[in-house]
Short mmCIF file of C-alpha atoms (C1' of nucleotides) in Angstrom, two decimals:
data_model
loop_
_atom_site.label_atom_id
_atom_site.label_comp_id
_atom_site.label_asym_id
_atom_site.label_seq_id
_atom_site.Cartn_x
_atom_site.Cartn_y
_atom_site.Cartn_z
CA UNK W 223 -1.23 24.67 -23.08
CA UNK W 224 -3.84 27.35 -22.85
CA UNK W 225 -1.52 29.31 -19.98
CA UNK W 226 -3.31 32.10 -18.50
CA UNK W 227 -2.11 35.11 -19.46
CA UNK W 228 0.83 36.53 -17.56
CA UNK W 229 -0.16 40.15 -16.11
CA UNK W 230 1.12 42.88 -14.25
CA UNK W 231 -0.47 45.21 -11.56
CA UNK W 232 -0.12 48.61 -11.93
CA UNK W 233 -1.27 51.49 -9.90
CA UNK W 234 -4.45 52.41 -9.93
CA UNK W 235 -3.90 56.15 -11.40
CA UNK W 236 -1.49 54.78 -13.58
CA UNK W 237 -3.85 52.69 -15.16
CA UNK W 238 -6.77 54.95 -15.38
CA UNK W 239 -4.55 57.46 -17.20
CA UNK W 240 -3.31 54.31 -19.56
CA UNK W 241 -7.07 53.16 -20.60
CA UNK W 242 -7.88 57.51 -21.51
CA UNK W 243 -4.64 57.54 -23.35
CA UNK W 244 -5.91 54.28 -24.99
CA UNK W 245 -9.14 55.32 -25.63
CA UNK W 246 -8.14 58.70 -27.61
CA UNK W 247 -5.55 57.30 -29.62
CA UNK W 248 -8.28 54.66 -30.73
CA UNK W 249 -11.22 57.59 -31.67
CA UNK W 250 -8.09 59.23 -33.23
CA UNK W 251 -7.64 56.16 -35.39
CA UNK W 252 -10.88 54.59 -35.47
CA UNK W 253 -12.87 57.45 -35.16
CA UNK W 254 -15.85 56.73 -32.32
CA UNK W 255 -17.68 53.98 -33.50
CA UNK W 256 -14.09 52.15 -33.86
CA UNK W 257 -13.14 52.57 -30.53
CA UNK W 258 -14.63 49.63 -29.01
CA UNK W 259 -13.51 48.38 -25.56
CA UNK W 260 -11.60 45.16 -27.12
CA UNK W 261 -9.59 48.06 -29.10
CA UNK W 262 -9.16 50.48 -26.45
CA UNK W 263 -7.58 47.46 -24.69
CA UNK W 264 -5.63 45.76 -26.73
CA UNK W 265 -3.94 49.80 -27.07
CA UNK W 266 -4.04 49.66 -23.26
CA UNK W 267 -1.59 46.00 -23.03
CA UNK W 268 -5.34 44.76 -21.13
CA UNK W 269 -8.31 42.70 -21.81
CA UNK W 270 -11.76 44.32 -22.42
CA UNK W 271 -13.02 43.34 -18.82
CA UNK W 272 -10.54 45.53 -16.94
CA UNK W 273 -12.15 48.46 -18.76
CA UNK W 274 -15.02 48.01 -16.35
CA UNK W 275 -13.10 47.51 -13.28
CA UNK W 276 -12.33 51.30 -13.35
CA UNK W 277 -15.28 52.83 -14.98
CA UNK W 278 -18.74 52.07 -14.60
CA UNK W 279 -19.19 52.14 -18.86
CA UNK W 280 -17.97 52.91 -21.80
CA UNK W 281 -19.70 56.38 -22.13
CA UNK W 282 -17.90 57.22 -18.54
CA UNK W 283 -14.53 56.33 -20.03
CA UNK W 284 -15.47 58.44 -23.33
CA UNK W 285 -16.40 61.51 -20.98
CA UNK W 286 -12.81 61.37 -19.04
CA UNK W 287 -10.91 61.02 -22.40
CA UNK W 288 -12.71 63.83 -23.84
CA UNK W 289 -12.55 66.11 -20.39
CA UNK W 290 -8.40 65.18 -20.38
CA UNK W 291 -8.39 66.31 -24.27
CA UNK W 292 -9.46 69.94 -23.65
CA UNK W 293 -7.41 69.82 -20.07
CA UNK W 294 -4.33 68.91 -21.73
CA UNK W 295 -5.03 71.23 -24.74
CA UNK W 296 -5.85 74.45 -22.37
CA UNK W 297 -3.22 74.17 -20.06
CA UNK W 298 -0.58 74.88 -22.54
CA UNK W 299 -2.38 77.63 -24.00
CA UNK W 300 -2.82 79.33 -21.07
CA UNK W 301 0.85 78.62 -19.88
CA UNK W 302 2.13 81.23 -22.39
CA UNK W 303 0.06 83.80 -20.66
CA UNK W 304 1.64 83.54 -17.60
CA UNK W 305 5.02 84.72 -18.79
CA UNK W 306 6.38 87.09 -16.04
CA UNK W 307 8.11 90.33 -16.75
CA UNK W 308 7.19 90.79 -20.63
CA UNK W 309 5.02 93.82 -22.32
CA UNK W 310 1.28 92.53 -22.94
CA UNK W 311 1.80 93.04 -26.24
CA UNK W 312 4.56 90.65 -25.55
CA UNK W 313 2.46 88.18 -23.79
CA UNK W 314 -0.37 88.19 -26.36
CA UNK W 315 1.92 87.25 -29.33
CA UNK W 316 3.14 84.47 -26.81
CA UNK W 317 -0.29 83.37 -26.47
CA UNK W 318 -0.73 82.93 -30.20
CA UNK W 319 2.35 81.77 -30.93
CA UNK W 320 2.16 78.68 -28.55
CA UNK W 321 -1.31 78.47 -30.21
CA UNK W 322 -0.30 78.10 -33.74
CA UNK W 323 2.91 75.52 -32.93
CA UNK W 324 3.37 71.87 -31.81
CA UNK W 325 2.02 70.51 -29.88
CA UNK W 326 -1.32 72.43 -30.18
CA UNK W 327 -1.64 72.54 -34.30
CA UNK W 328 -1.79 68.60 -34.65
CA UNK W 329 -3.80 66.65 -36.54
CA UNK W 330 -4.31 63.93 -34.07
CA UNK W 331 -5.49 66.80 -31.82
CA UNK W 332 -7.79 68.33 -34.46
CA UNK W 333 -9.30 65.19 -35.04
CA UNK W 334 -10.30 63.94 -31.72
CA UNK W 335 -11.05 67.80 -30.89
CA UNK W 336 -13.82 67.46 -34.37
CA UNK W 337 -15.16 63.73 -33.21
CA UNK W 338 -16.14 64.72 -29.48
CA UNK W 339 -17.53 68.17 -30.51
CA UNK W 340 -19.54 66.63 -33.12
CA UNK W 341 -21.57 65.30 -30.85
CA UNK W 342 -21.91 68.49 -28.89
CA UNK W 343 -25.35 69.16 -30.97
CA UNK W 344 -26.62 65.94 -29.36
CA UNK W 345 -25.33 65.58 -25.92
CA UNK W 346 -25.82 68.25 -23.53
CA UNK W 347 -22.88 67.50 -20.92
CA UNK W 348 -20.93 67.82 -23.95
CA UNK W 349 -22.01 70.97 -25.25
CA UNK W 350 -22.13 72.50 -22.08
CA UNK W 351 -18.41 71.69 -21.34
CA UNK W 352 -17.39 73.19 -24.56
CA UNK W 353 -19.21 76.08 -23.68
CA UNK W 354 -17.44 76.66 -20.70
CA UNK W 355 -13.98 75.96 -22.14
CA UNK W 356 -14.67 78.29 -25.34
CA UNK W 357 -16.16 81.27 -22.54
CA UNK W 358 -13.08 80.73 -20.55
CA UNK W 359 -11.01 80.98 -23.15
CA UNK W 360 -12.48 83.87 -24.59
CA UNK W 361 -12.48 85.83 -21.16
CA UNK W 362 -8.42 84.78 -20.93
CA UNK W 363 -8.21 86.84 -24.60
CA UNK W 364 -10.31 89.64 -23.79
CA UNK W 365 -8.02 90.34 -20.58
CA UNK W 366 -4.89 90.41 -22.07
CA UNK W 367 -6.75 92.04 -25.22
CA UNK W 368 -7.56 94.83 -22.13
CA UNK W 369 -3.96 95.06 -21.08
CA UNK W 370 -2.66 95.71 -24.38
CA UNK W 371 -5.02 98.35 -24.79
CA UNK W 372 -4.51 99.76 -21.79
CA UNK W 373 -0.88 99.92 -21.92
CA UNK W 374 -1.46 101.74 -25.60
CA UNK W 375 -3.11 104.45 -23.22
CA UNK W 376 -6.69 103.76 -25.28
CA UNK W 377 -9.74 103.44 -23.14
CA UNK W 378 -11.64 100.62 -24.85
CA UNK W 379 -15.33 100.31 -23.98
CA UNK W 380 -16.79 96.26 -22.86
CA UNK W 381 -18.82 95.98 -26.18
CA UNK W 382 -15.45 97.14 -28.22
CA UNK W 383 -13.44 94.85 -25.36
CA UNK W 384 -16.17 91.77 -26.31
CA UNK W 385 -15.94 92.44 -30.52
CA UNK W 386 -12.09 92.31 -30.45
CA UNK W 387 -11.84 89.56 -28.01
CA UNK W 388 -14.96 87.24 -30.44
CA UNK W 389 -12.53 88.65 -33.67
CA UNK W 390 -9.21 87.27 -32.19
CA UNK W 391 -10.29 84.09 -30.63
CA UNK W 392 -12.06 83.77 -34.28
CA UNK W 393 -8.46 84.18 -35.87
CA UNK W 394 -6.50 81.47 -33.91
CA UNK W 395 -8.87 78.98 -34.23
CA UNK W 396 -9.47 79.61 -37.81
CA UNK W 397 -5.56 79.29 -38.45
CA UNK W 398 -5.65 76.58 -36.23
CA UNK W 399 -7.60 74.88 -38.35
CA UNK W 400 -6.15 75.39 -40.93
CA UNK W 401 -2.90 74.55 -39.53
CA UNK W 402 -3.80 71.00 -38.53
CA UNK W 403 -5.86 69.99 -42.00
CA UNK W 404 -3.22 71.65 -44.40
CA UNK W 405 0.01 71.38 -41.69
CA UNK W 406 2.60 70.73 -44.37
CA UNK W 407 1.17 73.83 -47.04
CA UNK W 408 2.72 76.56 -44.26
CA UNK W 409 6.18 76.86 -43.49
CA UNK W 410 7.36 76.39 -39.43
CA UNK W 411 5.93 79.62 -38.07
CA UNK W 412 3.99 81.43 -40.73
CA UNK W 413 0.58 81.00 -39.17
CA UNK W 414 1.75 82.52 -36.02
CA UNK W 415 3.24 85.19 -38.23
CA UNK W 416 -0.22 85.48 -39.58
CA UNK W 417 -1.83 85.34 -36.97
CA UNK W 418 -0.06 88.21 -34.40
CA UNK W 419 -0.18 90.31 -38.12
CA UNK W 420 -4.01 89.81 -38.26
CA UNK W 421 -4.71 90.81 -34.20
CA UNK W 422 -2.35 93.96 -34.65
CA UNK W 423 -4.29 95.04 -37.53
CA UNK W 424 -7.55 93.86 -35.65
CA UNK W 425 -6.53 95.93 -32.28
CA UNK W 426 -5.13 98.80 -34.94
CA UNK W 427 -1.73 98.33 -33.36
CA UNK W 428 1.56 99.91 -35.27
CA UNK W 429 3.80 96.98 -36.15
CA UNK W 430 7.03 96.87 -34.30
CA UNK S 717 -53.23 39.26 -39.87
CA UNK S 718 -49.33 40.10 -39.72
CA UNK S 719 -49.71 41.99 -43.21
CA UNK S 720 -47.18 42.85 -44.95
CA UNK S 721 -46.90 46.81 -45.52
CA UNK S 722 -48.25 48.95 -47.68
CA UNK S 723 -45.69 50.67 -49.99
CA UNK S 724 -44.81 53.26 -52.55
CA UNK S 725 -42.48 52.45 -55.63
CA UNK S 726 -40.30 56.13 -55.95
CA UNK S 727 -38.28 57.03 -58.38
CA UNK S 728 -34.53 56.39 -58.28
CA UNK S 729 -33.60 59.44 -58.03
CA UNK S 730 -35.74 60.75 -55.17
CA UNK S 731 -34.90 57.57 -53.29
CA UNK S 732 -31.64 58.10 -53.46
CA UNK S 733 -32.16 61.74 -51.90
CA UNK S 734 -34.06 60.44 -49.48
CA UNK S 735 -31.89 58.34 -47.91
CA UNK S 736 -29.00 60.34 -48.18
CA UNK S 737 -31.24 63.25 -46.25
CA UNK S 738 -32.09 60.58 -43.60
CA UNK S 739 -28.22 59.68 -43.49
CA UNK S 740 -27.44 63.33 -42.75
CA UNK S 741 -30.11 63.44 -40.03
CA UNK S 742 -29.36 60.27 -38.35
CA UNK S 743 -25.83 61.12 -38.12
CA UNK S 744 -26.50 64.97 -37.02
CA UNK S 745 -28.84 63.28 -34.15
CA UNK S 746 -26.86 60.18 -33.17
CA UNK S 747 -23.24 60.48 -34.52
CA UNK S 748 -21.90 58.20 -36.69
CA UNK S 749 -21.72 55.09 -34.20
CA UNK S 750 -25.69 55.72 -33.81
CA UNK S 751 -26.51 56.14 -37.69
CA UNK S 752 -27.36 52.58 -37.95
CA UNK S 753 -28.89 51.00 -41.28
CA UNK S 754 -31.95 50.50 -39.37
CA UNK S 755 -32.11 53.84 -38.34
CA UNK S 756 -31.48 55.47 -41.59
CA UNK S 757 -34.15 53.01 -43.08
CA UNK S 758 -37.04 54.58 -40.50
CA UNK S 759 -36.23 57.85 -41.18
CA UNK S 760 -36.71 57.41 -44.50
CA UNK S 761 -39.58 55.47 -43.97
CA UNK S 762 -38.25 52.47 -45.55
CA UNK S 763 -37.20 49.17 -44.33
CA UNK S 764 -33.48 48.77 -43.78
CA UNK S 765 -32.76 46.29 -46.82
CA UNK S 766 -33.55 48.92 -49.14
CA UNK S 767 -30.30 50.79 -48.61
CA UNK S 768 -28.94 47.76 -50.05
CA UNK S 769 -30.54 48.15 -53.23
CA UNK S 770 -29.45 51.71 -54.07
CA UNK S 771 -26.29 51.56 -52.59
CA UNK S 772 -23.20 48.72 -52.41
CA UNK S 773 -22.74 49.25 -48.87
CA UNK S 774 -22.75 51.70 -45.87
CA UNK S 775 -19.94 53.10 -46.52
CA UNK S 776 -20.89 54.19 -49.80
CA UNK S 777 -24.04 55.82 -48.74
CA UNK S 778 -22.04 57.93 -45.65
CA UNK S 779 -19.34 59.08 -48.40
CA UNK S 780 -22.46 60.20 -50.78
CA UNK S 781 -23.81 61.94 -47.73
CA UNK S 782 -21.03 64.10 -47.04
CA UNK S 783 -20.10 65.10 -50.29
CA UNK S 784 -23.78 66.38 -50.95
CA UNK S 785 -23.29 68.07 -47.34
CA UNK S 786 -20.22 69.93 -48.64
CA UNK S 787 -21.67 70.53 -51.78
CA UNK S 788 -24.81 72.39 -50.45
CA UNK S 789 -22.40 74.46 -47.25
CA UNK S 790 -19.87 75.84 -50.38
CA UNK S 791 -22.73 76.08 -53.20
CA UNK S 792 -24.78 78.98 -51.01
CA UNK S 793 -21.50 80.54 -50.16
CA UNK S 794 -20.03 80.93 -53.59
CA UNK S 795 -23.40 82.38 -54.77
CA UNK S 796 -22.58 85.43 -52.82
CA UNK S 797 -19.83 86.21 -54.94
CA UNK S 798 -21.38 86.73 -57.87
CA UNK S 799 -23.54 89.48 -57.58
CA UNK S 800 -23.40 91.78 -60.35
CA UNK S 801 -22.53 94.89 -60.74
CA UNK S 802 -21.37 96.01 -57.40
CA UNK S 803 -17.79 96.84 -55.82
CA UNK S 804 -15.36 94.13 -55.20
CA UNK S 805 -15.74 95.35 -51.55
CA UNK S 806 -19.37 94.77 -51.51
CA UNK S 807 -18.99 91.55 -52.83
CA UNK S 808 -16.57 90.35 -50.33
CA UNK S 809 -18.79 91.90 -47.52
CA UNK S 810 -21.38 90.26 -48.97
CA UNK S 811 -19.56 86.92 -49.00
CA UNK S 812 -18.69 87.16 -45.65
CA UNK S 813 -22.44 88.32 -44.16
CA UNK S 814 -23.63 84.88 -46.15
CA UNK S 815 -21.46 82.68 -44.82
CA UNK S 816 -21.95 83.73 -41.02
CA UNK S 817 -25.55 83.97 -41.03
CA UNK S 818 -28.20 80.93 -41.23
CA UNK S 819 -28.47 78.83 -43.36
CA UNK S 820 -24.57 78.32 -43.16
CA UNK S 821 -24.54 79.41 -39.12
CA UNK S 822 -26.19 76.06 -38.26
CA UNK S 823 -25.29 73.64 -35.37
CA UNK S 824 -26.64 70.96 -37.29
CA UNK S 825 -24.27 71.50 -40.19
CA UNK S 826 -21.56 72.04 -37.75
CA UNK S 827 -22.01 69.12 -35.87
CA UNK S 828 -22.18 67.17 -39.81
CA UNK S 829 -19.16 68.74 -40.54
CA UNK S 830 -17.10 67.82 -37.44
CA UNK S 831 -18.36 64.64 -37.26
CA UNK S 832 -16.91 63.61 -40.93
CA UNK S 833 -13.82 66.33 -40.94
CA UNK S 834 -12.81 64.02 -37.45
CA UNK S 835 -12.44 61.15 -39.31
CA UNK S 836 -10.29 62.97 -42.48
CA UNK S 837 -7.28 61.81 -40.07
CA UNK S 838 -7.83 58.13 -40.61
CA UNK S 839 -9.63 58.42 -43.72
CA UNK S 840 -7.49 59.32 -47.06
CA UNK S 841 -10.32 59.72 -49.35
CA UNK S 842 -11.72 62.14 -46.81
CA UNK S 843 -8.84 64.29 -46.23
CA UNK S 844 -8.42 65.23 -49.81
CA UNK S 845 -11.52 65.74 -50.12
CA UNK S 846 -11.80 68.39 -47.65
CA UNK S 847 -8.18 69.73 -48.97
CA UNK S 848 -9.58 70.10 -52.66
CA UNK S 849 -12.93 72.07 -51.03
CA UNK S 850 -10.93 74.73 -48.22
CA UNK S 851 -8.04 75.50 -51.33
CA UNK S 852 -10.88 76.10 -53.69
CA UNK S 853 -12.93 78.29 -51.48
CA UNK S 854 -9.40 80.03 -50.00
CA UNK S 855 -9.07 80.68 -54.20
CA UNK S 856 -11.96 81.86 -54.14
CA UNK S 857 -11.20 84.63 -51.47
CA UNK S 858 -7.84 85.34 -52.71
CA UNK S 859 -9.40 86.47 -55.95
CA UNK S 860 -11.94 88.99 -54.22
CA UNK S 861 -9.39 90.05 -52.21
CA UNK S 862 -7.12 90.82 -55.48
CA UNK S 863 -10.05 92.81 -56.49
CA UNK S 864 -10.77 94.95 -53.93
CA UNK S 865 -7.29 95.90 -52.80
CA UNK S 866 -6.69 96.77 -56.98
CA UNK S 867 -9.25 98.82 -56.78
CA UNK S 868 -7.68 100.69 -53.96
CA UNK S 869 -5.03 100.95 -56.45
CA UNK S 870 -2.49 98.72 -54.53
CA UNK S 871 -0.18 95.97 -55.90
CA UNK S 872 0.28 93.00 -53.48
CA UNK S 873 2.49 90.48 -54.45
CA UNK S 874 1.58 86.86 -54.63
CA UNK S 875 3.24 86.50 -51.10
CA UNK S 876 1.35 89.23 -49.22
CA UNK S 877 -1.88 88.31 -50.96
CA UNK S 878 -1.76 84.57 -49.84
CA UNK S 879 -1.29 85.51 -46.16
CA UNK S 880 -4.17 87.79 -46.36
CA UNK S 881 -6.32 85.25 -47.83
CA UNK S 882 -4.55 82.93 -44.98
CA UNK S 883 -6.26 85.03 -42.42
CA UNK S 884 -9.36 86.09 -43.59
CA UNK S 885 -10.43 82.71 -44.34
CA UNK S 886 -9.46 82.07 -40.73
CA UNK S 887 -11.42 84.74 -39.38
CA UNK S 888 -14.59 83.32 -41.59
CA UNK S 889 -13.70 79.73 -39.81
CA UNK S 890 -13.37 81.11 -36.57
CA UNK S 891 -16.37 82.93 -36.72
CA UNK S 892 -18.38 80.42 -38.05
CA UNK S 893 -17.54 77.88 -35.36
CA UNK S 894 -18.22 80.62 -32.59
CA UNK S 895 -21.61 81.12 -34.46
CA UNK S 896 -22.58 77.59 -34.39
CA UNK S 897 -21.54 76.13 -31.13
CA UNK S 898 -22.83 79.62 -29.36
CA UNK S 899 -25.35 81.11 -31.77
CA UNK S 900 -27.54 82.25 -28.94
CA UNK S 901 -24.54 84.41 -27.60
CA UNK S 902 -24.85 86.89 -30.49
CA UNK S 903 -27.11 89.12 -31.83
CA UNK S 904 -28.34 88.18 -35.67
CA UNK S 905 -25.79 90.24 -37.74
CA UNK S 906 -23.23 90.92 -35.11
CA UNK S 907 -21.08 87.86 -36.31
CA UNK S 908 -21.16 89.14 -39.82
CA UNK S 909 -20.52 92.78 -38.46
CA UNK S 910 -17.17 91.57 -36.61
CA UNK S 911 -16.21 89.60 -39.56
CA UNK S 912 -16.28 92.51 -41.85
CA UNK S 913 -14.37 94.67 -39.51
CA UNK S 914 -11.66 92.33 -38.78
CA UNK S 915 -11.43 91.83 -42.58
CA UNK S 916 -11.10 95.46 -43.67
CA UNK S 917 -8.78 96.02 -40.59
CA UNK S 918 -6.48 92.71 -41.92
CA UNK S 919 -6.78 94.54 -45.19
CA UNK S 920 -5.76 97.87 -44.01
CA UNK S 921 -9.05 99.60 -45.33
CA UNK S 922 -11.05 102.61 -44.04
CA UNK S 923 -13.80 102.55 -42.92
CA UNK S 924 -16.94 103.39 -44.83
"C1'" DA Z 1463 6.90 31.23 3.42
"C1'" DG Z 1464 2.10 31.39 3.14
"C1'" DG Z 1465 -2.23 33.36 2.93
"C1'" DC Z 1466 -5.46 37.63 1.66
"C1'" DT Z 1467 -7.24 40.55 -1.36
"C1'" DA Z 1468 -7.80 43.37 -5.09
"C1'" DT Z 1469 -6.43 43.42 -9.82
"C1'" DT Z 1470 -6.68 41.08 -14.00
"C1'" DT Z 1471 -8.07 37.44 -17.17
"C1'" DA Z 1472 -11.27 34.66 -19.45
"C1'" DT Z 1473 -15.69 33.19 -20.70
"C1'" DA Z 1474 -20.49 33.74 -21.30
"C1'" DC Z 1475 -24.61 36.31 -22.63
"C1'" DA Z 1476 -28.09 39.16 -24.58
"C1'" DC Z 1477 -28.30 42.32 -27.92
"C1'" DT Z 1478 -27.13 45.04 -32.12
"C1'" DT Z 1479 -24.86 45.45 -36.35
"C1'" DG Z 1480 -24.36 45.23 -41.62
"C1'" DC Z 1481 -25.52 42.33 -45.06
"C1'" DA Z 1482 -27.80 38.26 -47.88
"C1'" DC Z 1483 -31.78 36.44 -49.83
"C1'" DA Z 1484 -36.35 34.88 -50.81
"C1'" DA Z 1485 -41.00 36.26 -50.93
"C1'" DC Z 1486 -44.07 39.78 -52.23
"C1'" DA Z 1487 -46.60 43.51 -54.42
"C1'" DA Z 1488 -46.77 48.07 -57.03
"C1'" DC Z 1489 -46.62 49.78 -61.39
"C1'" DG Z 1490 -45.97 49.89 -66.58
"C1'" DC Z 1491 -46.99 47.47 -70.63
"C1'" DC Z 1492 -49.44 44.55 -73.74
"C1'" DG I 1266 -57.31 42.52 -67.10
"C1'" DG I 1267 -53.40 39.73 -66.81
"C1'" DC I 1268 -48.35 39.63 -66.77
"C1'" DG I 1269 -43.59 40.53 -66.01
"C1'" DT I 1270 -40.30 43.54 -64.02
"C1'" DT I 1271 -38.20 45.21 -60.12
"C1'" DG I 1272 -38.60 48.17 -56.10
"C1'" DT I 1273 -39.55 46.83 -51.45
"C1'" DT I 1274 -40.34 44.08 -47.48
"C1'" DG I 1275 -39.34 40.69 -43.94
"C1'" DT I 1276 -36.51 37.23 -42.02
"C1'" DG I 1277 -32.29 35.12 -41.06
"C1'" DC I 1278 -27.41 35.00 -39.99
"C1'" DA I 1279 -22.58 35.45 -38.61
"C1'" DA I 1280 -19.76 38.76 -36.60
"C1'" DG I 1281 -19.13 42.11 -33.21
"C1'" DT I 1282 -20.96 45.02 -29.31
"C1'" DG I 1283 -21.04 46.33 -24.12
"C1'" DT I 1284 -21.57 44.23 -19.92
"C1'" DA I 1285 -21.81 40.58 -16.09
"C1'" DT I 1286 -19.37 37.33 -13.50
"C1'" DA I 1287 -16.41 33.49 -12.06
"C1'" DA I 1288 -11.86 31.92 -11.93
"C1'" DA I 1289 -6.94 32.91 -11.43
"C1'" DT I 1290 -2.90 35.21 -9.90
"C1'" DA I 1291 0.32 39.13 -8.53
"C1'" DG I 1292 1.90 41.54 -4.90
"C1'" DC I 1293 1.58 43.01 -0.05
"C1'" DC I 1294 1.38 41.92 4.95
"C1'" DT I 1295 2.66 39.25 8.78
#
DNA sequence: AGGCTATTTATACACTTGCACAACAACGCC
DNA sequence: GGCGTTGTTGTGCAAGTGTATAAATAGCCT
């Protein structure tokens, strides 16, 4: 009686990336207070105490989740822009298009995206690496947004450049919202409809 | 020595409003794991027992919280829309200029309104209550919309008018966000001046 | 096969949490 | 002014929190 638990050792990485995974689908369930480190690793297949073998604290853990959210979430945003051989144009409604599908419009996403940035207005490293991720986001908009223009033969000026770029990146993540709270009140495809519709009329752009 | 403190006897009411301010506060400042009872209490400047008295449990007094957050954020944006005697398109400029300037562009109210929209994922009650409040305010900019384009003499159908009221409520989102995790960024009015020009462009208007 | 070591478990600890409850005192009423 | 009501305080408690640390064992090296 009272056998020790049988237990397996993984590799380090392997683990690491286990406990994050862990941790975000407990905020995403529990919300933040929830997430305890008996929850997280239970989720995990651990026991609370391993938590601190590979981070110094909870808040450490918390920061990495958070930091491989918005990784995981910009990478495939930004894939779409890399499309070789296609118009701008082309490119741009790529852009929004893998913005307003799965696996970006999610409510699991949406949630754990509202519970870190919540606490942006509190925590500083926080806010600060929103602001980074929104600016660098924004600047990946207002170059294509410069291409397309360019390729329309129009001669934009920065402050136009900076008004449409604010006005786009305003539209996808409004219909993103949207998108993840209401998912099931738009039919497969209609906010990215909505959404390439609403930058052509923003960049006065003739439909095709 | 060790005497007991002094205290006032309020009224019901204005204890109630108390507490739920101090809820709001505490969970703006420390999140919802840091909102503690004892917390709460000191902001209140009660002790923390007293929550007890007007309210069954925490719970309670966080749902009571966040409806009376929602209820002030849609309140002062509805007002805007019902200026008298002026043009459907000054009423929906109008609309938008209130909702993306203070008091509505705030980071506190954002970070309130993240905070409890993160946990609409886990929490039922939550999600439709956010559901009822976006379709009633998207109603609410359908209508306007009807207006103004009718008084451009054009007949949308039901389809066409949804997705515009679709994507200007995104753009009003969008914009709003941008406003309150980056308010600095912007000059006062510029937010409201983008909005308005993304709107008329959505809604193929000229310019004035 | 047998030991070494780092990973993992298990237990303990100090502290915080929400809530219960009894004592108390502010205020209205007679 | 005294009294009763009840809003309010203070204390206590069991459950749960993050963290520290010792004991155990899985997997590699020779």
């Amino acid at each position: 009686m009272n056998a020790r638990r049988k237990f397996r050792r993984e590799g380090e990485e392997r683990r690491r990336q286990d406990l994050i995974d862990a941790t975000l689908d407990s905020v995403a369930e529990h919300g933040l207070e929830g997430a305890t480190v008996r929850i997280i690793a239970l989720r995990a297949g651990v026991t609370a105490g391993l938590i601190r073998h590979y981070f110094p604290g909870k808040e450490d853990l918390l920061q990495e989740a958070y930091a491989a959210l918005m990784g995981r979430m910009t990478e495939q945003a930004k894939a779409a822009l890399l499309m070789e051989d296609a118009s701008p144009r082309q490119r741009l409604a790529a852009f929004v298009t893998a913005n307003l599908n799965a696996p970006i419009i999610d409510q699991r996403v949406f949630s754990l995206w509202a519970t870190f940035i919540g606490r942006a207005g509190a925590d500083p490293t926080l806010a600060r690496a929103h602001r980074e991720g929104y600016l660098g986001f924004r600047n990946e908009v207002e170059a294509v947004v410069a291409e397309v223009l360019a390729a329309e033969r129009r001669k934009p000026d920065a402050s136009e450049l900076r008004h449409h770029a604010i006005a786009i990146n305003a539209i996808i993540d409004g219909l993103w919202i949207e998108g993840c709270l209401a998912g099931e009140m738009f039919e497969p495809g209609e906010l990215a409809a909505i959404g390439i519709k609403a930058i052509e009329a923003e960049l006065g752009l003739a439909p095709e």
